[in-house]
mmCIF file of C-alpha atoms in Angstrom:
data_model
loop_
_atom_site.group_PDB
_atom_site.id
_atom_site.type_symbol
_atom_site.label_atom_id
_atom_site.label_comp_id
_atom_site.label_asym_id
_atom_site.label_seq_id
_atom_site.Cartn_x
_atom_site.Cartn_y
_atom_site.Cartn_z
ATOM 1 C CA UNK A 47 100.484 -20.999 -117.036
ATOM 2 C CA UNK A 48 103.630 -21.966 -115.621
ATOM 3 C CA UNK A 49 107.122 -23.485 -117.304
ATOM 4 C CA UNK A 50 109.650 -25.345 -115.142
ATOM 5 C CA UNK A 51 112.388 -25.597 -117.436
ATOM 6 C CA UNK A 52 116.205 -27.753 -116.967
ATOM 7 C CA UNK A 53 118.838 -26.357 -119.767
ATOM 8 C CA UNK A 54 119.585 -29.144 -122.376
ATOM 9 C CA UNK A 55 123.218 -30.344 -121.900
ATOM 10 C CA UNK A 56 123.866 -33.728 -123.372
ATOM 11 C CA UNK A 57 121.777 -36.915 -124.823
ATOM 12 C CA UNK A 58 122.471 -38.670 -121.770
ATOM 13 C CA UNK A 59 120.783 -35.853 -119.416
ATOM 14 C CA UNK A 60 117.653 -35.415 -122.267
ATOM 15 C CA UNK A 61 115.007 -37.234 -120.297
ATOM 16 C CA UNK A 62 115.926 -35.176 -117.180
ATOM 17 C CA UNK A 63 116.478 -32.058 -118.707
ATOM 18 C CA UNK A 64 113.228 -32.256 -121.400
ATOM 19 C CA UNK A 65 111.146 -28.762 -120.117
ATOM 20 C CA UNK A 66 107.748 -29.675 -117.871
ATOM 21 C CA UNK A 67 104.994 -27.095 -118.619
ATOM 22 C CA UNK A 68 102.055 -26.892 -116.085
ATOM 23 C CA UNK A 69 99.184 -25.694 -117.239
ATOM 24 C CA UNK A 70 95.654 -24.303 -114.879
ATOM 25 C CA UNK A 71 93.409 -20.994 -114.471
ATOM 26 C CA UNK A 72 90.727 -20.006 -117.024
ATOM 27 C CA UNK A 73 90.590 -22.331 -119.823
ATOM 28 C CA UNK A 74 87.232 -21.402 -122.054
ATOM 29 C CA UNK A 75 89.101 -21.930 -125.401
ATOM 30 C CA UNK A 76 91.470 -24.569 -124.586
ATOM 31 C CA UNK A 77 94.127 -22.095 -123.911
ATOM 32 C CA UNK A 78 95.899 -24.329 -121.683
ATOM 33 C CA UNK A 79 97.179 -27.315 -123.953
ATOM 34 C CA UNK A 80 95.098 -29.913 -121.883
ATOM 35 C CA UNK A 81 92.888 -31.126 -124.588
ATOM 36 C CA UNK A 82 89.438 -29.826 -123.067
ATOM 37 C CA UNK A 83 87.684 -26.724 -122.500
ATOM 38 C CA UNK A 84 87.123 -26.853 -118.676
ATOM 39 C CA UNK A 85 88.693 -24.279 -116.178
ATOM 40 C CA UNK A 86 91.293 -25.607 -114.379
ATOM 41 C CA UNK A 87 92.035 -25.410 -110.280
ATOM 42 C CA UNK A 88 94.987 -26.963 -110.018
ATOM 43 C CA UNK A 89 98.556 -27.003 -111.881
ATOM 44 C CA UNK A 90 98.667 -29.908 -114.481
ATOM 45 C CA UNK A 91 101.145 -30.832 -116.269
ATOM 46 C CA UNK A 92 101.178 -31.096 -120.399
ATOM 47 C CA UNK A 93 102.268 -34.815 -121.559
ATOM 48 C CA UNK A 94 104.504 -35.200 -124.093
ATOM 49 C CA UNK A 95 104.617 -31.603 -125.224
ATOM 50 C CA UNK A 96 106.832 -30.929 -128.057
ATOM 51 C CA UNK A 97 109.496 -33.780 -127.461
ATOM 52 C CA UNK A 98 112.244 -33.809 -127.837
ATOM 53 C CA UNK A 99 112.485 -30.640 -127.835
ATOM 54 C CA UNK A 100 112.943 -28.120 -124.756
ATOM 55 C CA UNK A 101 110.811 -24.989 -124.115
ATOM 56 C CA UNK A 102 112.002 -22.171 -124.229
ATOM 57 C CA UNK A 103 109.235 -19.967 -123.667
ATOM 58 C CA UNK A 104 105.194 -19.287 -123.486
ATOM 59 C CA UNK A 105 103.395 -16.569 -123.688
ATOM 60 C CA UNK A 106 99.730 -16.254 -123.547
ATOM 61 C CA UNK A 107 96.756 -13.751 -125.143
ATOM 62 C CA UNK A 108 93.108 -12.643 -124.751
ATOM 63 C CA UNK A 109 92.461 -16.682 -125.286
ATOM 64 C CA UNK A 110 95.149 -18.467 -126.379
ATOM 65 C CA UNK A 111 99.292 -19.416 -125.941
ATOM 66 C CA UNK A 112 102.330 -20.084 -127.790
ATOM 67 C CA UNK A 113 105.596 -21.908 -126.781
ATOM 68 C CA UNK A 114 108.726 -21.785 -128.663
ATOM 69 C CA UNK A 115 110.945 -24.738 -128.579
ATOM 70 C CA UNK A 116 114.818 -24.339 -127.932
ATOM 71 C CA UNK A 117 114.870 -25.521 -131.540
ATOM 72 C CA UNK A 118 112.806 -22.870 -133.201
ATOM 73 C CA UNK A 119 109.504 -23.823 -133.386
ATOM 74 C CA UNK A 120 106.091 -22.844 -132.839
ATOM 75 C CA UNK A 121 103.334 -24.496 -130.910
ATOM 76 C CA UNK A 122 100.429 -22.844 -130.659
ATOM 77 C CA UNK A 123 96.643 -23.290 -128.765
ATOM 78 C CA UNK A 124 93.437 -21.629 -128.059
ATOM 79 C CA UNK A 125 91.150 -19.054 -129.090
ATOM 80 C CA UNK A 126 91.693 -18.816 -132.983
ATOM 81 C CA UNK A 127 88.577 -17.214 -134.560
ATOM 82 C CA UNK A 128 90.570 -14.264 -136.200
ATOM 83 C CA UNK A 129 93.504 -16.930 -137.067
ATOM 84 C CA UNK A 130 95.436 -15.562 -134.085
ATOM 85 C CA UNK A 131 97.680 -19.229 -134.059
ATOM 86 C CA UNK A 132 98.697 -18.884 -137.470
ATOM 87 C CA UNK A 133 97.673 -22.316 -138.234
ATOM 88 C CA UNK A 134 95.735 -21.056 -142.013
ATOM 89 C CA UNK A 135 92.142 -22.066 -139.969
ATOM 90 C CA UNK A 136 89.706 -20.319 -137.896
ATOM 91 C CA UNK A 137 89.096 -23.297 -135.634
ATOM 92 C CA UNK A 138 90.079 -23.229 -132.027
ATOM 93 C CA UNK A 139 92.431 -25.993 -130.787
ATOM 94 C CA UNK A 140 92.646 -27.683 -127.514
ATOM 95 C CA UNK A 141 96.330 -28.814 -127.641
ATOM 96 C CA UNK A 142 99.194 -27.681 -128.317
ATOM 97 C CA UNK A 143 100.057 -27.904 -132.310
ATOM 98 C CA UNK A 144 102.982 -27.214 -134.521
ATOM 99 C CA UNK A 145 102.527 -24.293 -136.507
ATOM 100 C CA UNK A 146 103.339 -25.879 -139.415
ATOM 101 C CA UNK A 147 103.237 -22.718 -142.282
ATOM 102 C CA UNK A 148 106.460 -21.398 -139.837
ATOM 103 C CA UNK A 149 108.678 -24.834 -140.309
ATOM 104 C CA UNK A 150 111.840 -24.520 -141.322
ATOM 105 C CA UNK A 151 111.753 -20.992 -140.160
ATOM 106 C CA UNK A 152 113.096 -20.980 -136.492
ATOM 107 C CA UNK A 153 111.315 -18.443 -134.313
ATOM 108 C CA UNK A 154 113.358 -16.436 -131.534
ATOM 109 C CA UNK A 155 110.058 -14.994 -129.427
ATOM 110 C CA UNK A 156 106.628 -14.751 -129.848
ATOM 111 C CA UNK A 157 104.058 -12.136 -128.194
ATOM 112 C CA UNK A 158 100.121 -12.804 -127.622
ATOM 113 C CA UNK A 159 97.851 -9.766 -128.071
ATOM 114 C CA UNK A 160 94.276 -9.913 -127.306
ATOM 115 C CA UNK A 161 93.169 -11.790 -130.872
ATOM 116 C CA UNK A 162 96.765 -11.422 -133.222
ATOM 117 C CA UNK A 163 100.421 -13.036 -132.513
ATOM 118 C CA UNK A 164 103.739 -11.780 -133.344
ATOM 119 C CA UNK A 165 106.815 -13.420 -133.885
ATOM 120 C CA UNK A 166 109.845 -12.829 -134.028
ATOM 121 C CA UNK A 167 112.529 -15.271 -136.482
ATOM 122 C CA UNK A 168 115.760 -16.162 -135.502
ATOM 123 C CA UNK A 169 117.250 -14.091 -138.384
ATOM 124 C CA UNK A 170 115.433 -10.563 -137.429
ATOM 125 C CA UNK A 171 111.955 -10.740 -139.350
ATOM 126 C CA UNK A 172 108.683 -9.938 -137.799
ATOM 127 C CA UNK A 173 105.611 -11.966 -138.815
ATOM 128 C CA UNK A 174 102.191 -11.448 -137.225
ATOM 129 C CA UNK A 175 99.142 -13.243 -137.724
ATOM 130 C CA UNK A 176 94.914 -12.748 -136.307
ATOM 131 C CA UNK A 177 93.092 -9.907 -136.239
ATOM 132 C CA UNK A 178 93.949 -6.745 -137.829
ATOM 133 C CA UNK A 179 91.059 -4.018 -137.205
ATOM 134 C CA UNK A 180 93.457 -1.469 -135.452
ATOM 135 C CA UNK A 181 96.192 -2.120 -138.104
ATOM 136 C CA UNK A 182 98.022 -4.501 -135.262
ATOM 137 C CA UNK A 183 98.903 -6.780 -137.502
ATOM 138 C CA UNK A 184 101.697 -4.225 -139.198
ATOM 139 C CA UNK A 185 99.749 -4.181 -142.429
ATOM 140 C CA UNK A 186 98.077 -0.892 -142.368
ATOM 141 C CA UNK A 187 95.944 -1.625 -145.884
ATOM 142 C CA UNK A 188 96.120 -5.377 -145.233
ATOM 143 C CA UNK A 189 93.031 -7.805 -144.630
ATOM 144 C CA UNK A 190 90.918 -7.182 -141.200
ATOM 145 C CA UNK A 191 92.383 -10.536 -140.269
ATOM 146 C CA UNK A 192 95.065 -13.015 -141.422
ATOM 147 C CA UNK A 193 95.249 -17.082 -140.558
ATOM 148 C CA UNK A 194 98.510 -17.130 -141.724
ATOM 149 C CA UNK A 195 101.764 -15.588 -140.302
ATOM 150 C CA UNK A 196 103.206 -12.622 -143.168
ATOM 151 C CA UNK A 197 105.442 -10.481 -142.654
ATOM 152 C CA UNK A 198 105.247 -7.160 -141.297
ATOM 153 C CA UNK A 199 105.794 -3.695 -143.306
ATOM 154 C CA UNK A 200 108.465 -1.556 -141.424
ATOM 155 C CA UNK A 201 109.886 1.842 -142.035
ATOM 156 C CA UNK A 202 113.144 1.300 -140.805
ATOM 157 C CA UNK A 203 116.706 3.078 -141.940
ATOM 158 C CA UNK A 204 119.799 2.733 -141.419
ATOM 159 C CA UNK A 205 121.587 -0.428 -139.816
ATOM 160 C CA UNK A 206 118.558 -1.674 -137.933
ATOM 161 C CA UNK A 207 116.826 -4.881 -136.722
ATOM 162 C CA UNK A 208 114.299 -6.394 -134.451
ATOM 163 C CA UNK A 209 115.645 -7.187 -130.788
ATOM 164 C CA UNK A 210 112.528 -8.044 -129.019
ATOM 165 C CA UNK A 211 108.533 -7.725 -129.991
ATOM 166 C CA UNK A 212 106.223 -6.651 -127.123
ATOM 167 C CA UNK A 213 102.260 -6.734 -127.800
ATOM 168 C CA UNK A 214 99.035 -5.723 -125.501
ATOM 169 C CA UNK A 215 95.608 -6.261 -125.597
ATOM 170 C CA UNK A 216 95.725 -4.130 -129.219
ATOM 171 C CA UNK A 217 99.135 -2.607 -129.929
ATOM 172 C CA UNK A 218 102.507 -4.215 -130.593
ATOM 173 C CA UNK A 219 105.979 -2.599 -130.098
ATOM 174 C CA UNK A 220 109.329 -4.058 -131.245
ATOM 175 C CA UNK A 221 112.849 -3.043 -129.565
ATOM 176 C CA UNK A 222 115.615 -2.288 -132.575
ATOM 177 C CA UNK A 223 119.059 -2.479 -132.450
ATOM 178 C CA UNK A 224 120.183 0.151 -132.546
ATOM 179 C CA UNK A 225 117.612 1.204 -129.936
ATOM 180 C CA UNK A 226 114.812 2.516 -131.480
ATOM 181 C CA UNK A 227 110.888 1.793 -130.372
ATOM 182 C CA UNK A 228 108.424 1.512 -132.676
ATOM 183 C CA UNK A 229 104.461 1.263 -131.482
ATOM 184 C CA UNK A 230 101.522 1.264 -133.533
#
């Protein structure tokens, strides 16, 4: 997957500057956004993906993606058997969707793993939603999956908070301020 993004400057620019995400490669879940399940060959570009809003980001997992808008929000595709897209379902989805249990809570980043998502809000908490067998959800005696993004227990002192969140195919790590790594 592939973003070719403008920076939003003014109302008269916004058609110019809206973000253009392409969209090809392996596609078995719907992972791309396109609306079917079909691999794809060729870049193709999403149609009237999250407007008005600009991307800011994507990211991608074992079998599905997330984009976070310049705004804040979540939109989410894919693979979601172990509720990996946070959506409070198990059913896969072939376009890109709000993730409507994070509105009103603006999201700074988001990281795929192989079957759970973490994200990152805009005022420092981690939330993480899917599949928890290995405890990579961040709730070591929580439910072997979640469909809903909750928040993630942290042993942290001092004057600490989240930076950045970094996940694999089964592990997570999040960069503090001061800097501090924490994997699991």
């Amino acid at each position: 997957m592939c973003m070719a993004h403008k920076s939003c400057v003014s109302e008269a620019d916004s058609a110019a500057a809206a973000a253009a995400l392409f969209a090809w490669g392996a596609n078995s879940y719907g992972q791309l956004g396109l609306g079917h399940k079909e691999d794809v060959l060729l870049p193709q570009r999403l149609s009237n993906f999250c407007e008005p809003g600009c991307i800011k980001s994507v990211t991608g997992g074992g079998g599905h993606s997330a984009a976070v808008t310049d705004g804040g929000s979540l939109f989410v595709c894919g693979l979601n058997k172990d509720g990996q897209l946070g959506l409070g379902h198990t059913e896969d989805v072939l376009c890109f969707t709000i993730c409507k249990p994070l509105l009103g809570c603006p999201i700074r980043q988001v990281a795929c793993g192989w079957d759970f998502t973490i994200m990152l809000t805009e005022i420092g908490q981690v939330l993480s939603c899917g599949s928890n067998a290995f405890g990579q959800l961040g709730v070591p005696h929580g439910p072997r999956r979640c469909v809903v993004p909750q928040a993630v227990e942290a042993k942290v002192t001092g004057d600490t908070n989240v930076r950045r969140s970094f996940s694999g195919r089964e592990i997570r790590a999040l960069l503090l301020k001061p800097v501090r790594l924490i994997c699991s």
